[in-house]
Amino acid sequence: MPEKEKIIHSEYSELMQKSYIDYAMSVIVSRALPDIRDGLKPVQRRTLYDMYELGIRSDKPYRKSARIVGDTMGKYHPHGDSSIYDCLVVMAQDFKKEIPLVDGHGNFGTIEGDGAAAMRYTEARLSKITEEAFLADLDKDVVDFEPNFDETEKEPTVLPVRIPNFLVNGSDGIAVGMATSTPPHNLGEVIDAEIAYLNNPDITTEELMRYMPGPDFPTGGIIVNKDDLREIYETGTGKVRIRGRVTEEKAKNGHTNVVITEIPYTMIGSGIGKFLSDVAQLQETHVTSDIVDITNQSSKEGIRIVIELRKGADVENFKNLLYTKTRLEDTFGVNMLAIRGGKPETLNLKSILEESVRFQFEINRRKYTNLLGKEQKKREIQEGLIQACNIIDLIIEVIRGSKTRQQAKDCLTSGKVTGITFRSRESRVMAQNLSFTEAQADAILDMRLYRLIGLEIDQLTKEHEQTVANIFKYEDILEQRGSMEKVIEKDLLSYKKNYASERKTDIINAGPAVVVVKKEEPVDVYFVMDRFGYAKTIDQSTFDRNQETVLSENRYVIKIRNDAKVCLFTDTGLMHTVKVSDLPLGKLRDKGVPVDNVSNYSSKNETIILVVSQSDINLCRFLFVTKKAMMKIVSGGEFDVVKRTIQATSLQEGDSVMKVAILSDQVNVVLQTQKGYFIKFPMDQIPEKKKNAVGVRGMKLTEDDELEEVYFTKNLETTTIRYKDKDVDLNHLKLSSRDGRGTKIRV
């Protein structure tokens, strides 16, 4: 009989909450955030350890990246090959890391955003500094190991990294509800700062910044908010403003070339292409007219973007324009978030160095404890062999007189002589006094005869003296904090000497870039917008030569000053303004720009009903008519505003603006519905109201009917319209009062 099933009732919300928290913590701790001790995410740590296990050292041949990725995924990181290969690629890119941890061979991508070749084509091996500062001493029990995901392998919980890698190479990652973003720093400066903290744990952040003044980006550039860095290092969060490095060169034709040789760190990747596009857009949108040509001459030797300017251009003003209108000046958001003690925590500079120093003490304590144990075992063996050499004749007699190895070993360790044949009684008595340790006895029995040579005995004595010296040294390191500090400092200085490089990023204080805008001389132009919503301006001469074409091909054509604004009334009851200066001054066949791009108007959600020049708006009166027959007149002064978007009229739920008309000498208004009802009444029955009013009802609509068209008539003027293949003379319609049902036209 099967056991009776037990149904467990649980609250769905509680179950979901617990499951989500478990998932979030798994992503935070096991995927996205680095450990403060080694500055590595799990995928980075596992990839480096796998390369170490495979023996892909800096002095060995390169191995296929696919081999490394497959082995890492199969043994340690079962989360897909793309994440592992992406990690491998980034660790090999010198434009992203202060010290590349992997030596890549093949196409590992470029600073301009070109991706790396497929993993089957590229090869890699460990960098030398990775071997020396990240993976050394793994065989000395310096870190803990834990089972892998299927408990078939062991992997280190953290790598024994000897430098503050969290600061040196920086880190970025997005977890659940939090993200880390730490800029890279100069290796030599970080080591100097750590040594300063090591010697004085009470050192202030300001004093630390004398050794490590700020981030050092692999792409160089200039940090321009030096005064903000102290607060960033004290809180662990903030924003670093970076500018690219710009120089000037004289071209052969007398023009000036603005040359960009270093870019902000945030522009790595597709940012360079976007920058070139943005610079070209400055010329196309007439923000500047100084650009003659743009060329990207970047190569393996470095970044070189050349912008040729016209003669007489204000170079400094143009540089400031690049800083304000493109990403040549950008912001790097700092959030030094890492895993400390199994929990995510935002750390300041002192906390990071404190954790690094604490980790160095832990690594070295375990290392020298391990070395001390090995030296003590070695001393035990050496002392046993030296003692045995002094009584070698007795040892040989014991061995020759024993019937088994165990019998000889028992004699050497405890003086048991039972069953052993000796040549003399004195030898038996001496043998009974032997008291070697187990390890010494095994070493004596395994000793080869050549060790009895005089030179070998002298060598053994020297080795013993060295072993005793090592034991004294290791005990001193473990017992005296000052001795341990000297060891750590010595290691750090050796890494600085062998691997540190000059600072690439300058740090200064610079105010915001200010662009002096030259005011253009006000002239008359024509605003034109086609039925697809593309707008531009054309000059007077172009309009005069092509007047018929312009009027026939465009929905709106307005004569306006180039320093004025255009007002767009839409069916949603909004009015958007567009600066004429934001529109390109084009030729007849130029396409223009979508009006969405230069205003808050959205062609997806609203439709333009009327376009009018804001300079003329004060002289106008506007009639608003909605599909539900709500009407009002508004004075144009209501719309002479500075804001880019305002509410031009209030609407009832489900209603929309059907008509916005400029009033002049209209006498009567005619409303026509979709079902063919017409009503005609005098204009003076429509009240003038404020722009935020709904208005009054112009016509009573039948169910499921709405306004379709609005017409105007004047006295003694024939107005005939075409309605469903029938001519309708509006002057023959009965003049009634507003808010009637109207007359149905039979067709």
PDB file of N, CA, C and O in Angstrom, residues 545-588:
ATOM      1  N   ARG A 545      11.379  80.474 -56.289  1.00  0.00           N
ATOM      2  CA  ARG A 545      11.642  79.728 -57.527  1.00  0.00           C
ATOM      3  C   ARG A 545      10.770  78.492 -57.659  1.00  0.00           C
ATOM      4  O   ARG A 545      10.502  78.026 -58.768  1.00  0.00           O
ATOM      5  N   ASN A 546      10.330  77.937 -56.528  1.00  0.00           N
ATOM      6  CA  ASN A 546       9.620  76.650 -56.568  1.00  0.00           C
ATOM      7  C   ASN A 546       8.307  76.716 -55.793  1.00  0.00           C
ATOM      8  O   ASN A 546       7.897  75.734 -55.181  1.00  0.00           O
ATOM      9  N   GLN A 547       7.629  77.847 -55.869  1.00  0.00           N
ATOM     10  CA  GLN A 547       6.448  78.058 -55.041  1.00  0.00           C
ATOM     11  C   GLN A 547       5.373  77.010 -55.283  1.00  0.00           C
ATOM     12  O   GLN A 547       4.818  76.431 -54.350  1.00  0.00           O
ATOM     13  N   GLU A 548       5.072  76.728 -56.517  1.00  0.00           N
ATOM     14  CA  GLU A 548       4.004  75.778 -56.836  1.00  0.00           C
ATOM     15  C   GLU A 548       4.329  74.385 -56.315  1.00  0.00           C
ATOM     16  O   GLU A 548       3.473  73.702 -55.741  1.00  0.00           O
ATOM     17  N   THR A 549       5.587  73.962 -56.496  1.00  0.00           N
ATOM     18  CA  THR A 549       6.004  72.634 -56.025  1.00  0.00           C
ATOM     19  C   THR A 549       5.940  72.548 -54.507  1.00  0.00           C
ATOM     20  O   THR A 549       5.453  71.560 -53.936  1.00  0.00           O
ATOM     21  N   VAL A 550       6.435  73.588 -53.818  1.00  0.00           N
ATOM     22  CA  VAL A 550       6.444  73.588 -52.351  1.00  0.00           C
ATOM     23  C   VAL A 550       5.030  73.491 -51.811  1.00  0.00           C
ATOM     24  O   VAL A 550       4.741  72.701 -50.903  1.00  0.00           O
ATOM     25  N   LEU A 551       4.109  74.267 -52.381  1.00  0.00           N
ATOM     26  CA  LEU A 551       2.737  74.275 -51.884  1.00  0.00           C
ATOM     27  C   LEU A 551       2.015  72.959 -52.158  1.00  0.00           C
ATOM     28  O   LEU A 551       1.180  72.520 -51.364  1.00  0.00           O
ATOM     29  N   SER A 552       2.333  72.318 -53.266  1.00  0.00           N
ATOM     30  CA  SER A 552       1.634  71.080 -53.629  1.00  0.00           C
ATOM     31  C   SER A 552       2.169  69.858 -52.879  1.00  0.00           C
ATOM     32  O   SER A 552       1.433  68.899 -52.645  1.00  0.00           O
ATOM     33  N   GLU A 553       3.434  69.885 -52.498  1.00  0.00           N
ATOM     34  CA  GLU A 553       4.048  68.701 -51.896  1.00  0.00           C
ATOM     35  C   GLU A 553       4.058  68.730 -50.371  1.00  0.00           C
ATOM     36  O   GLU A 553       4.439  67.735 -49.745  1.00  0.00           O
ATOM     37  N   ASN A 554       3.651  69.830 -49.768  1.00  0.00           N
ATOM     38  CA  ASN A 554       3.710  69.936 -48.315  1.00  0.00           C
ATOM     39  C   ASN A 554       2.347  70.254 -47.738  1.00  0.00           C
ATOM     40  O   ASN A 554       1.531  70.945 -48.347  1.00  0.00           O
ATOM     41  N   ARG A 555       2.113  69.750 -46.549  1.00  0.00           N
ATOM     42  CA  ARG A 555       0.830  69.946 -45.881  1.00  0.00           C
ATOM     43  C   ARG A 555       0.747  71.329 -45.249  1.00  0.00           C
ATOM     44  O   ARG A 555      -0.310  71.958 -45.246  1.00  0.00           O
ATOM     45  N   TYR A 556       1.866  71.798 -44.690  1.00  0.00           N
ATOM     46  CA  TYR A 556       1.894  73.105 -44.052  1.00  0.00           C
ATOM     47  C   TYR A 556       3.055  73.912 -44.611  1.00  0.00           C
ATOM     48  O   TYR A 556       4.192  73.413 -44.694  1.00  0.00           O
ATOM     49  N   VAL A 557       2.796  75.161 -44.996  1.00  0.00           N
ATOM     50  CA  VAL A 557       3.828  76.090 -45.459  1.00  0.00           C
ATOM     51  C   VAL A 557       3.552  77.425 -44.786  1.00  0.00           C
ATOM     52  O   VAL A 557       2.482  78.013 -44.983  1.00  0.00           O
ATOM     53  N   ILE A 558       4.507  77.894 -43.967  1.00  0.00           N
ATOM     54  CA  ILE A 558       4.296  79.124 -43.205  1.00  0.00           C
ATOM     55  C   ILE A 558       5.525  80.010 -43.354  1.00  0.00           C
ATOM     56  O   ILE A 558       6.656  79.551 -43.158  1.00  0.00           O
ATOM     57  N   LYS A 559       5.299  81.280 -43.661  1.00  0.00           N
ATOM     58  CA  LYS A 559       6.397  82.245 -43.676  1.00  0.00           C
ATOM     59  C   LYS A 559       6.648  82.694 -42.242  1.00  0.00           C
ATOM     60  O   LYS A 559       5.717  83.089 -41.534  1.00  0.00           O
ATOM     61  N   ILE A 560       7.920  82.647 -41.822  1.00  0.00           N
ATOM     62  CA  ILE A 560       8.235  82.873 -40.420  1.00  0.00           C
ATOM     63  C   ILE A 560       9.665  83.372 -40.298  1.00  0.00           C
ATOM     64  O   ILE A 560      10.484  83.184 -41.214  1.00  0.00           O
ATOM     65  N   ARG A 561      10.012  83.980 -39.177  1.00  0.00           N
ATOM     66  CA  ARG A 561      11.382  84.421 -38.931  1.00  0.00           C
ATOM     67  C   ARG A 561      12.193  83.233 -38.399  1.00  0.00           C
ATOM     68  O   ARG A 561      11.655  82.353 -37.704  1.00  0.00           O
ATOM     69  N   ASN A 562      13.491  83.211 -38.685  1.00  0.00           N
ATOM     70  CA  ASN A 562      14.321  82.078 -38.255  1.00  0.00           C
ATOM     71  C   ASN A 562      14.596  82.068 -36.758  1.00  0.00           C
ATOM     72  O   ASN A 562      15.163  81.110 -36.228  1.00  0.00           O
ATOM     73  N   ASP A 563      14.214  83.135 -36.026  1.00  0.00           N
ATOM     74  CA  ASP A 563      14.396  83.146 -34.580  1.00  0.00           C
ATOM     75  C   ASP A 563      13.060  82.982 -33.846  1.00  0.00           C
ATOM     76  O   ASP A 563      12.978  83.204 -32.634  1.00  0.00           O
ATOM     77  N   ALA A 564      12.018  82.608 -34.560  1.00  0.00           N
ATOM     78  CA  ALA A 564      10.684  82.474 -33.971  1.00  0.00           C
ATOM     79  C   ALA A 564      10.387  81.015 -33.634  1.00  0.00           C
ATOM     80  O   ALA A 564      11.243  80.133 -33.738  1.00  0.00           O
ATOM     81  N   LYS A 565       9.123  80.776 -33.239  1.00  0.00           N
ATOM     82  CA  LYS A 565       8.665  79.431 -32.911  1.00  0.00           C
ATOM     83  C   LYS A 565       7.417  79.098 -33.713  1.00  0.00           C
ATOM     84  O   LYS A 565       6.657  79.988 -34.108  1.00  0.00           O
ATOM     85  N   VAL A 566       7.199  77.799 -33.927  1.00  0.00           N
ATOM     86  CA  VAL A 566       6.007  77.304 -34.600  1.00  0.00           C
ATOM     87  C   VAL A 566       5.153  76.579 -33.569  1.00  0.00           C
ATOM     88  O   VAL A 566       5.669  75.808 -32.752  1.00  0.00           O
ATOM     89  N   CYS A 567       3.832  76.833 -33.581  1.00  0.00           N
ATOM     90  CA  CYS A 567       2.909  76.176 -32.658  1.00  0.00           C
ATOM     91  C   CYS A 567       2.158  75.057 -33.383  1.00  0.00           C
ATOM     92  O   CYS A 567       1.599  75.277 -34.467  1.00  0.00           O
ATOM     93  N   LEU A 568       2.137  73.888 -32.759  1.00  0.00           N
ATOM     94  CA  LEU A 568       1.452  72.726 -33.328  1.00  0.00           C
ATOM     95  C   LEU A 568       0.276  72.369 -32.430  1.00  0.00           C
ATOM     96  O   LEU A 568       0.465  71.946 -31.282  1.00  0.00           O
ATOM     97  N   PHE A 569      -0.950  72.519 -32.923  1.00  0.00           N
ATOM     98  CA  PHE A 569      -2.147  72.113 -32.187  1.00  0.00           C
ATOM     99  C   PHE A 569      -2.500  70.688 -32.607  1.00  0.00           C
ATOM    100  O   PHE A 569      -2.552  70.379 -33.807  1.00  0.00           O
ATOM    101  N   THR A 570      -2.785  69.806 -31.617  1.00  0.00           N
ATOM    102  CA  THR A 570      -3.044  68.396 -31.933  1.00  0.00           C
ATOM    103  C   THR A 570      -4.418  67.978 -31.456  1.00  0.00           C
ATOM    104  O   THR A 570      -5.084  68.685 -30.677  1.00  0.00           O
ATOM    105  N   ASP A 571      -4.823  66.778 -31.901  1.00  0.00           N
ATOM    106  CA  ASP A 571      -6.155  66.275 -31.559  1.00  0.00           C
ATOM    107  C   ASP A 571      -6.281  65.880 -30.096  1.00  0.00           C
ATOM    108  O   ASP A 571      -7.387  65.634 -29.606  1.00  0.00           O
ATOM    109  N   THR A 572      -5.180  65.802 -29.378  1.00  0.00           N
ATOM    110  CA  THR A 572      -5.245  65.459 -27.958  1.00  0.00           C
ATOM    111  C   THR A 572      -5.459  66.682 -27.079  1.00  0.00           C
ATOM    112  O   THR A 572      -5.469  66.576 -25.852  1.00  0.00           O
ATOM    113  N   GLY A 573      -5.616  67.855 -27.702  1.00  0.00           N
ATOM    114  CA  GLY A 573      -5.841  69.072 -26.935  1.00  0.00           C
ATOM    115  C   GLY A 573      -4.566  69.744 -26.476  1.00  0.00           C
ATOM    116  O   GLY A 573      -4.613  70.666 -25.664  1.00  0.00           O
ATOM    117  N   LEU A 574      -3.410  69.306 -26.993  1.00  0.00           N
ATOM    118  CA  LEU A 574      -2.130  69.890 -26.612  1.00  0.00           C
ATOM    119  C   LEU A 574      -1.650  70.876 -27.668  1.00  0.00           C
ATOM    120  O   LEU A 574      -2.053  70.805 -28.836  1.00  0.00           O
ATOM    121  N   MET A 575      -0.770  71.784 -27.238  1.00  0.00           N
ATOM    122  CA  MET A 575      -0.070  72.651 -28.179  1.00  0.00           C
ATOM    123  C   MET A 575       1.427  72.513 -27.917  1.00  0.00           C
ATOM    124  O   MET A 575       1.899  72.748 -26.801  1.00  0.00           O
ATOM    125  N   HIS A 576       2.176  72.104 -28.928  1.00  0.00           N
ATOM    126  CA  HIS A 576       3.625  71.964 -28.832  1.00  0.00           C
ATOM    127  C   HIS A 576       4.287  73.116 -29.591  1.00  0.00           C
ATOM    128  O   HIS A 576       3.772  73.562 -30.628  1.00  0.00           O
ATOM    129  N   THR A 577       5.414  73.588 -29.080  1.00  0.00           N
ATOM    130  CA  THR A 577       6.164  74.625 -29.789  1.00  0.00           C
ATOM    131  C   THR A 577       7.480  74.052 -30.305  1.00  0.00           C
ATOM    132  O   THR A 577       8.085  73.194 -29.658  1.00  0.00           O
ATOM    133  N   VAL A 578       7.889  74.531 -31.453  1.00  0.00           N
ATOM    134  CA  VAL A 578       9.132  74.100 -32.089  1.00  0.00           C
ATOM    135  C   VAL A 578       9.936  75.343 -32.440  1.00  0.00           C
ATOM    136  O   VAL A 578       9.420  76.266 -33.081  1.00  0.00           O
ATOM    137  N   LYS A 579      11.199  75.363 -32.006  1.00  0.00           N
ATOM    138  CA  LYS A 579      12.075  76.463 -32.405  1.00  0.00           C
ATOM    139  C   LYS A 579      12.455  76.300 -33.872  1.00  0.00           C
ATOM    140  O   LYS A 579      12.898  75.227 -34.284  1.00  0.00           O
ATOM    141  N   VAL A 580      12.291  77.345 -34.634  1.00  0.00           N
ATOM    142  CA  VAL A 580      12.668  77.288 -36.043  1.00  0.00           C
ATOM    143  C   VAL A 580      14.167  77.028 -36.177  1.00  0.00           C
ATOM    144  O   VAL A 580      14.621  76.341 -37.091  1.00  0.00           O
ATOM    145  N   SER A 581      14.957  77.519 -35.209  1.00  0.00           N
ATOM    146  CA  SER A 581      16.409  77.322 -35.253  1.00  0.00           C
ATOM    147  C   SER A 581      16.802  75.861 -35.059  1.00  0.00           C
ATOM    148  O   SER A 581      17.918  75.467 -35.388  1.00  0.00           O
ATOM    149  N   ASP A 582      15.883  75.036 -34.504  1.00  0.00           N
ATOM    150  CA  ASP A 582      16.175  73.611 -34.323  1.00  0.00           C
ATOM    151  C   ASP A 582      15.957  72.813 -35.608  1.00  0.00           C
ATOM    152  O   ASP A 582      16.304  71.626 -35.667  1.00  0.00           O
ATOM    153  N   LEU A 583      15.362  73.448 -36.611  1.00  0.00           N
ATOM    154  CA  LEU A 583      15.077  72.756 -37.865  1.00  0.00           C
ATOM    155  C   LEU A 583      16.189  73.032 -38.867  1.00  0.00           C
ATOM    156  O   LEU A 583      16.752  74.133 -38.911  1.00  0.00           O
ATOM    157  N   PRO A 584      16.537  72.043 -39.695  1.00  0.00           N
ATOM    158  CA  PRO A 584      17.590  72.262 -40.697  1.00  0.00           C
ATOM    159  C   PRO A 584      17.120  73.193 -41.810  1.00  0.00           C
ATOM    160  O   PRO A 584      15.971  73.117 -42.255  1.00  0.00           O
ATOM    161  N   LEU A 585      18.016  74.076 -42.216  1.00  0.00           N
ATOM    162  CA  LEU A 585      17.745  74.919 -43.375  1.00  0.00           C
ATOM    163  C   LEU A 585      18.167  74.117 -44.604  1.00  0.00           C
ATOM    164  O   LEU A 585      19.356  73.907 -44.844  1.00  0.00           O
ATOM    165  N   GLY A 586      17.196  73.626 -45.349  1.00  0.00           N
ATOM    166  CA  GLY A 586      17.507  72.684 -46.418  1.00  0.00           C
ATOM    167  C   GLY A 586      17.216  73.200 -47.804  1.00  0.00           C
ATOM    168  O   GLY A 586      16.714  74.311 -48.002  1.00  0.00           O
ATOM    169  N   LYS A 587      17.557  72.339 -48.746  1.00  0.00           N
ATOM    170  CA  LYS A 587      17.233  72.620 -50.143  1.00  0.00           C
ATOM    171  C   LYS A 587      15.843  72.068 -50.443  1.00  0.00           C
ATOM    172  O   LYS A 587      15.209  71.436 -49.595  1.00  0.00           O
ATOM    173  N   LEU A 588      15.392  72.262 -51.668  1.00  0.00           N
ATOM    174  CA  LEU A 588      14.032  71.877 -52.026  1.00  0.00           C
ATOM    175  C   LEU A 588      13.785  70.393 -51.796  1.00  0.00           C
ATOM    176  O   LEU A 588      12.751  70.008 -51.269  1.00  0.00           O
TER     177      LEU A 588
END
